[in-house]
Amino acid sequence: MTIRFDDQVVIVTGAGNGLGRCHALEFARRGARVVVNDLGGSRDGTGGSSDAARAVVTEIEAAGGAAMSNGANVANYAEVEAMVNEVVSRWGRIDVLVNNAGILRDKTFAKMDLENFNVVMDVHVGGAVNCSKAVWEQMRKQQYGRIVMTSSSSGIYGNFGQTNYGTAKMGLVGFMNSLAIEGQKYGIHVNALAPIAATRMTEDLMPPDVLALLQPEAVTPAVVFMASKEAPTRQIIAAGAGVFSRVVIQETPGVFLPDDQRDADHVAAAWSQIADTAGQVELKAGGEQTVKLLSKAAAALGIK
Ligand code: NAD
């Protein structure tokens, strides 16, 4: 075991169940002091009890590890700030934050009321923003930090009945992209996970033999890697059933339309060329797109 977290402090939100519980146990097994945060609500975020988080702490302690439970609602900044203050005063630092807490309120967009849209945004995006904001100064002071967002294929690729969840999960990719750029000079790496696992979130969506392949333990190694000293930054790892892959967003070379062709009809006529993926590139920051577009236009216009 070369990846270790001795002397490090790791916060895992939503760690009372499913993936978060599995991440917390593995961080503890690798020497971390672990903050097991969980509101203890149901799958749709209603209700609450600190039992789930406490049970995970008991499990970690029984295996000889160090952990503390915390019942903060990640959507509430004051509660998150109190959690972070408590962790820093008890353990002195925060090395890793895994933004994992999440809920589901699935409905088609036609049937979804805005409250169900906004609550999902509040927990996934608001929760990750609150927790990242609360640890940011500490990580900057330390000149070291690792933050992992939990995204989803539903956000990256879309899924029926999940406009709320998908918006939130792709929002986390946007949050990661800019935060990673800002964190780089402070030694803070920010990455995202796109998992698939058998948990209470997915238990009624797939047959038992498929669920048996999708144990959370098959996802956690990606999170532990993204939280380690060896972690890359600004990456998305998809993980499930023991398969690990990188999700890449790319842009096609595109076409330049001269002044006299710059209208929707010419865009439509050029669509197959615009959409052609040959020679597509991965851009590392928003500004790189501006440079790419200007360079193509300059080349077409003969401007040096
Ligand atoms: P889960 O329901 O087992 O675990 C989520 C945990 O988050 C629960 O213990 C819950 O109490 C906690 N939580 C919810 N709202 C909270 C809040 N406001 N504050 C603190 N804790 C809160 O589900 P899971 O499948 O383990 O999901 C973990 C993460 O992975 C979620 O972000 C989910 O969206 C994401 N995800 C899961 C899958 C999958 O296949 N299971 C796929 C893609 C993404």
Coordinates of N, CA, C and O in Angstrom, one line a residue, residues 211-302:
L211 N -26.5 -5.4 -10.2 CA -26.1 -4.7 -9.0 C -24.9 -5.3 -8.3 O -24.0 -4.7 -7.7
A212 N -24.9 -6.7 -8.4 CA -23.8 -7.4 -7.7 C -22.4 -7.0 -8.3 O -21.4 -7.1 -7.6
L213 N -22.4 -6.6 -9.6 CA -21.1 -6.2 -10.2 C -20.7 -4.8 -9.8 O -19.6 -4.4 -10.0
L214 N -21.7 -4.0 -9.3 CA -21.5 -2.6 -9.1 C -21.3 -2.2 -7.7 O -21.9 -1.3 -7.2
Q215 N -20.5 -2.9 -7.0 CA -20.2 -2.6 -5.6 C -19.5 -1.3 -5.4 O -18.6 -1.0 -6.3
P216 N -19.9 -0.5 -4.4 CA -19.2 0.8 -4.2 C -17.6 0.6 -4.1 O -16.9 1.5 -4.5
E217 N -17.2 -0.5 -3.6 CA -15.8 -0.8 -3.4 C -15.0 -0.7 -4.8 O -13.8 -0.5 -4.8
A218 N -15.8 -0.9 -5.8 CA -15.2 -0.9 -7.2 C -15.0 0.5 -7.7 O -14.4 0.8 -8.7
V219 N -15.6 1.5 -7.0 CA -15.5 2.9 -7.4 C -14.4 3.7 -6.5 O -13.7 4.5 -7.0
T220 N -14.4 3.3 -5.2 CA -13.6 4.1 -4.3 C -12.1 4.3 -4.7 O -11.6 5.4 -4.4
P221 N -11.5 3.3 -5.3 CA -10.1 3.5 -5.6 C -9.8 4.8 -6.5 O -8.8 5.4 -6.4
A222 N -10.8 5.1 -7.3 CA -10.6 6.4 -8.1 C -10.6 7.6 -7.2 O -9.9 8.5 -7.5
V223 N -11.5 7.6 -6.2 CA -11.6 8.7 -5.3 C -10.3 8.9 -4.5 O -9.7 9.9 -4.3
V224 N -9.8 7.7 -4.0 CA -8.6 7.7 -3.2 C -7.4 8.2 -4.0 O -6.6 9.0 -3.6
F225 N -7.4 7.8 -5.3 CA -6.3 8.3 -6.2 C -6.4 9.8 -6.4 O -5.4 10.5 -6.2
M226 N -7.6 10.3 -6.6 CA -7.8 11.7 -6.9 C -7.6 12.6 -5.6 O -7.5 13.8 -5.7
A227 N -7.6 11.9 -4.4 CA -7.4 12.6 -3.2 C -5.9 12.5 -2.7 O -5.5 13.0 -1.7
S228 N -5.1 11.7 -3.5 CA -3.7 11.5 -3.0 C -2.8 12.5 -3.5 O -3.1 13.4 -4.3
K229 N -1.5 12.4 -2.9 CA -0.5 13.4 -3.4 C -0.2 13.2 -4.9 O 0.2 14.2 -5.5
E230 N -0.4 12.0 -5.4 CA -0.2 11.7 -6.8 C -1.3 12.2 -7.7 O -1.2 12.0 -8.9
A231 N -2.3 12.8 -7.2 CA -3.5 13.1 -8.0 C -3.2 14.1 -9.1 O -2.4 15.0 -9.0
P232 N -3.9 13.9 -10.3 CA -3.8 14.9 -11.3 C -4.7 16.0 -10.9 O -5.2 16.1 -9.7
T233 N -5.0 17.0 -11.8 CA -6.0 18.0 -11.4 C -6.8 18.3 -12.7 O -6.4 18.1 -13.8
R234 N -8.1 18.7 -12.4 CA -9.0 19.1 -13.4 C -9.4 17.9 -14.4 O -9.4 18.1 -15.5
Q235 N -9.5 16.8 -13.7 CA -9.9 15.6 -14.5 C -11.2 15.0 -14.0 O -11.6 15.2 -12.9
I236 N -11.8 14.2 -14.9 CA -13.0 13.5 -14.5 C -12.7 12.0 -14.7 O -12.4 11.6 -15.8
I237 N -12.9 11.2 -13.7 CA -12.7 9.8 -13.8 C -14.1 9.1 -13.7 O -14.8 9.3 -12.7
A238 N -14.4 8.3 -14.7 CA -15.6 7.5 -14.6 C -15.2 6.2 -14.0 O -14.2 5.6 -14.3
A239 N -16.0 5.7 -13.0 CA -15.7 4.4 -12.4 C -16.9 3.6 -12.0 O -17.9 4.1 -11.6
G240 N -16.8 2.3 -12.3 CA -17.9 1.4 -11.9 C -17.5 0.0 -12.4 O -16.8 -0.2 -13.4
A241 N -17.9 -1.0 -11.6 CA -17.7 -2.4 -11.9 C -16.2 -2.8 -12.1 O -15.9 -3.7 -12.8
G242 N -15.4 -2.0 -11.5 CA -13.9 -2.2 -11.6 C -13.3 -1.6 -12.9 O -12.1 -1.8 -13.1
V243 N -14.1 -0.8 -13.6 CA -13.5 -0.2 -14.8 C -13.3 1.3 -14.5 O -14.2 1.9 -13.8
F244 N -12.2 1.8 -14.9 CA -11.8 3.2 -14.6 C -11.4 3.9 -16.0 O -10.6 3.3 -16.7
S245 N -12.1 5.0 -16.3 CA -11.8 5.7 -17.5 C -11.8 7.2 -17.3 O -12.3 7.7 -16.3
R246 N -11.2 7.9 -18.3 CA -11.2 9.4 -18.2 C -12.2 10.0 -19.1 O -12.3 9.6 -20.3
V247 N -13.0 10.9 -18.6 CA -14.0 11.6 -19.4 C -13.4 12.8 -20.0 O -12.8 13.6 -19.2
V248 N -13.5 13.0 -21.3 CA -12.8 14.1 -21.9 C -13.8 15.0 -22.7 O -14.6 14.5 -23.5
I249 N -13.7 16.3 -22.5 CA -14.6 17.2 -23.3 C -13.7 17.8 -24.4 O -12.6 18.4 -24.0
Q250 N -14.1 17.7 -25.6 CA -13.3 18.2 -26.7 C -14.0 19.1 -27.6 O -15.3 19.1 -27.6
E251 N -13.3 19.8 -28.5 CA -13.9 20.7 -29.4 C -13.4 20.4 -30.8 O -12.2 20.2 -31.0
T252 N -14.3 20.4 -31.8 CA -13.9 20.1 -33.2 C -13.1 21.3 -33.7 O -13.3 22.5 -33.2
P253 N -12.4 21.1 -34.8 CA -11.6 22.2 -35.4 C -12.6 23.3 -35.9 O -12.3 24.5 -35.9
G254 N -13.8 22.9 -36.4 CA -14.7 23.9 -36.9 C -14.4 24.5 -38.3 O -13.5 24.1 -38.9
V255 N -15.2 25.4 -38.7 CA -15.0 26.0 -40.0 C -15.0 27.5 -39.8 O -15.6 28.1 -38.9
F256 N -14.3 28.2 -40.7 CA -14.4 29.7 -40.8 C -15.3 30.1 -41.9 O -15.2 29.6 -43.0
L257 N -16.3 30.9 -41.6 CA -17.2 31.4 -42.6 C -16.9 32.9 -42.8 O -16.9 33.7 -41.9
P258 N -16.5 33.3 -44.1 CA -16.2 34.7 -44.4 C -17.5 35.5 -44.2 O -18.6 35.0 -44.2
D259 N -17.2 36.8 -44.2 CA -18.3 37.8 -44.0 C -19.6 37.6 -44.8 O -20.7 37.6 -44.2
D260 N -19.4 37.3 -46.0 CA -20.6 37.2 -46.9 C -21.3 35.9 -46.8 O -22.3 35.6 -47.4
Q261 N -20.8 35.0 -45.9 CA -21.4 33.7 -45.7 C -21.8 33.5 -44.2 O -22.2 32.5 -43.8
R262 N -21.7 34.6 -43.5 CA -21.9 34.5 -42.0 C -23.4 34.6 -41.6 O -23.8 35.6 -41.1
D263 N -24.1 33.6 -42.0 CA -25.5 33.5 -41.6 C -25.9 32.1 -41.3 O -25.2 31.1 -41.5
A264 N -27.2 31.9 -40.8 CA -27.6 30.6 -40.3 C -27.7 29.6 -41.4 O -27.4 28.4 -41.2
D265 N -28.0 30.1 -42.6 CA -28.0 29.1 -43.8 C -26.7 28.5 -44.1 O -26.6 27.3 -44.3
H266 N -25.6 29.3 -44.0 CA -24.3 28.7 -44.2 C -23.8 27.9 -43.0 O -23.1 26.9 -43.2
V267 N -24.3 28.2 -41.8 CA -23.9 27.4 -40.7 C -24.6 26.0 -40.9 O -24.0 24.9 -40.7
A268 N -25.9 26.0 -41.3 CA -26.6 24.8 -41.6 C -25.9 24.0 -42.7 O -25.7 22.8 -42.5
A269 N -25.5 24.6 -43.7 CA -24.9 24.0 -44.8 C -23.5 23.3 -44.4 O -23.1 22.3 -45.0
A270 N -22.8 24.0 -43.5 CA -21.5 23.5 -43.1 C -21.6 22.6 -41.9 O -20.6 22.2 -41.3
W271 N -22.8 22.3 -41.4 CA -23.0 21.6 -40.1 C -22.1 20.3 -40.1 O -21.5 20.0 -39.1
S272 N -22.1 19.5 -41.1 CA -21.4 18.2 -41.0 C -19.9 18.5 -40.9 O -19.2 17.7 -40.1
Q273 N -19.4 19.5 -41.5 CA -18.0 19.9 -41.3 C -17.7 20.4 -39.9 O -16.7 20.1 -39.2
I274 N -18.7 21.3 -39.4 CA -18.6 21.8 -38.0 C -18.5 20.7 -37.0 O -17.7 20.7 -36.0
A275 N -19.3 19.7 -37.2 CA -19.5 18.6 -36.3 C -18.4 17.5 -36.4 O -18.3 16.6 -35.6
D276 N -17.7 17.6 -37.5 CA -16.7 16.5 -37.8 C -15.6 16.5 -36.6 O -14.9 17.5 -36.4
T277 N -15.5 15.3 -36.0 CA -14.6 15.2 -34.8 C -13.1 15.0 -35.2 O -12.3 15.0 -34.3
A278 N -12.8 14.8 -36.5 CA -11.4 14.6 -36.9 C -10.6 15.9 -36.4 O -11.0 17.0 -36.7
G279 N -9.5 15.6 -35.7 CA -8.6 16.7 -35.3 C -9.1 17.5 -34.1 O -8.7 18.6 -33.8
Q280 N -10.2 16.9 -33.4 CA -10.7 17.7 -32.3 C -9.7 17.8 -31.1 O -8.8 17.0 -31.0
V281 N -9.8 18.8 -30.3 CA -8.8 19.1 -29.3 C -9.5 19.3 -27.9 O -10.6 19.6 -27.8
E282 N -8.6 19.0 -26.9 CA -9.1 19.2 -25.5 C -8.5 20.5 -25.0 O -7.3 20.7 -25.1
L283 N -9.3 21.4 -24.6 CA -8.8 22.7 -24.2 C -8.7 22.8 -22.6 O -9.5 22.2 -21.9
K284 N -7.7 23.5 -22.1 CA -7.4 23.5 -20.7 C -8.0 24.7 -19.9 O -7.9 24.7 -18.7
A285 N -8.5 25.7 -20.6 CA -9.1 26.8 -20.0 C -10.0 27.6 -21.0 O -9.7 27.4 -22.2
G286 N -10.9 28.4 -20.5 CA -11.8 29.1 -21.4 C -11.1 29.9 -22.4 O -11.4 30.0 -23.6
G287 N -10.0 30.6 -22.0 CA -9.2 31.5 -22.9 C -8.6 30.7 -24.1 O -8.4 31.3 -25.1
E288 N -8.4 29.4 -23.9 CA -7.8 28.6 -25.0 C -8.8 28.5 -26.2 O -8.4 28.4 -27.3
Q289 N -10.1 28.6 -25.9 CA -11.1 28.6 -26.9 C -11.0 29.9 -27.7 O -11.0 29.8 -29.0
T290 N -10.9 31.0 -27.0 CA -10.7 32.3 -27.7 C -9.5 32.3 -28.7 O -9.6 32.7 -29.8
V291 N -8.4 31.8 -28.2 CA -7.2 31.7 -29.0 C -7.4 30.8 -30.2 O -7.0 31.1 -31.3
K292 N -8.1 29.6 -29.9 CA -8.3 28.7 -31.0 C -9.2 29.3 -32.1 O -8.8 29.2 -33.3
L293 N -10.2 30.0 -31.7 CA -11.1 30.6 -32.7 C -10.4 31.8 -33.5 O -10.5 31.9 -34.7
L294 N -9.7 32.6 -32.7 CA -9.0 33.7 -33.4 C -7.9 33.2 -34.3 O -7.7 33.8 -35.4
S295 N -7.2 32.1 -33.9 CA -6.1 31.6 -34.8 C -6.7 31.1 -36.1 O -6.1 31.3 -37.1
K296 N -7.8 30.4 -36.0 CA -8.4 29.9 -37.2 C -8.9 31.0 -38.1 O -8.7 31.0 -39.3
A297 N -9.5 32.0 -37.5 CA -10.0 33.1 -38.3 C -8.8 33.9 -38.9 O -8.8 34.2 -40.1
A298 N -7.7 34.1 -38.1 CA -6.6 34.8 -38.6 C -5.9 34.0 -39.8 O -5.5 34.6 -40.8
A299 N -5.8 32.7 -39.6 CA -5.2 31.9 -40.7 C -6.1 32.0 -42.0 O -5.5 32.2 -43.1
A300 N -7.4 32.0 -41.8 CA -8.3 32.1 -43.0 C -8.2 33.4 -43.7 O -8.3 33.6 -44.9
L301 N -7.9 34.5 -42.9 CA -7.9 35.8 -43.4 C -6.5 36.3 -43.8 O -6.2 37.4 -44.2
G302 N -5.5 35.3 -43.5 CA -4.1 35.7 -43.8 C -3.5 36.7 -42.9 O -2.6 37.4 -43.3

